[in-house]
């Protein structure tokens, strides 16, 4: 048995986890879920469920049972680590045996039926989990199970990676795949490879890890969304921690000079009352990994922990990933946040970061202790990772609620990442608070972009002329002005060569009521306040949106219609 994880077997560490006030709700949920799963059979992964994705694009049928297995792996693995109960050991052994017998560890959405050894996110994650569980519990599990786990990780992950004649596509991707796949492979190698082979794998993956770091803007923004920042950084940091254990500090993945900007992105996305910026395929109420955050806090003084009520629980991750979950427990105890005692809150995030992200063209203005308002403004281009056609879009919050909203990620289907992506409402320009000009909406592609004209800690000015393919539109400037005391003002300045129609669209989850030149969204007023041109119509419609978990949600659209004459025209709205 290796000594790589000998500190994790420390009984004092386990007692500290079990007695931690910060982790108490997590531990309680773990015990409740364990009791619920004790009498349940291991879910079956059938061929028909796997094949359904190839027939009609449905991912959920197969993935539901796939991730139910991973939930059992997490629950009984953590329970065994904390308590070493014989029943947990028996169930975990059966589950490990079943996972080792799976036709493939990859998801149907990422591979073909005739390529079961594809190295996707979930194949490499599973490899990392099984290699780590075999390492951690090698002294207690049946030796046959330990050897089977190790040999299957080698056969399904390490051998295909080291023997592949060319690079896998994710090795050159500039997104979370580079960190998750690369980090999982490197971590598995730290457990299962000798030093010479480990160094070979590390050197091959250096470019992949640089690609991951380069996927962030120079200001540290993750254009994919906060959840993808968490996903990639969880595996990136876990791999870094393990390679340092094996080979020393010179191999740390945190040595890259751009990491310092990247690690502060998370804290900028919390807008108040648990609400998070949901641009791209993000989430409105995302959670943060307590362990990852504590790990970064001890390495970077700039990192601030978000409010504890937003910390991930056992069920926050619907994929039930072993790697970040066990580190939520271990790293939360090992690394204290700036030596702050448990139960004492860290200084306000809102006083500890610069809200301006000029490279991404984002301005994030979270709610403060003394203000009811918050807002997030976005420019950029329409060929971003997990792109939505949303240049000039914004979110407006009052009292911790997003009254003008960003829908974030929709249900992931085959079409979602295929040719039909922009036929899906949440990805299209139709679902964002941006204008429809001459009956034209924004389209996808890097050519559709904005130019950042000005940015400060209260204002952002975007030249959005290039965001539309409208020949008679010669100029379009959108200005966001924010006030913590009074809400915000949105001003659109148009220059056109001839008369043109403009629809100013606003998207909400709150049902609007039309009142003269305004709509009322609960206790938020969205009012047109320019006298240059009159409103022709205010129209409110409903549409259905399928959220990331597949549930149907009603979304409300408020359209203010205008006819703009040749020359320049200013349309101005106050939101309060």
Short mmCIF file of C-alpha atoms in Angstrom, two decimals, residues 5 186 239 286 332 519 534:
data_model
loop_
_atom_site.label_atom_id
_atom_site.label_comp_id
_atom_site.label_asym_id
_atom_site.label_seq_id
_atom_site.Cartn_x
_atom_site.Cartn_y
_atom_site.Cartn_z
CA UNK A 5 -2.67 9.41 1.09
CA UNK A 186 -2.24 12.88 -14.37
CA UNK A 239 -4.03 16.99 -9.91
CA UNK A 286 -24.65 28.17 -8.20
CA UNK A 332 -11.99 22.32 4.49
CA UNK A 519 -43.98 47.35 -16.96
CA UNK A 534 -43.12 57.35 -28.59
#
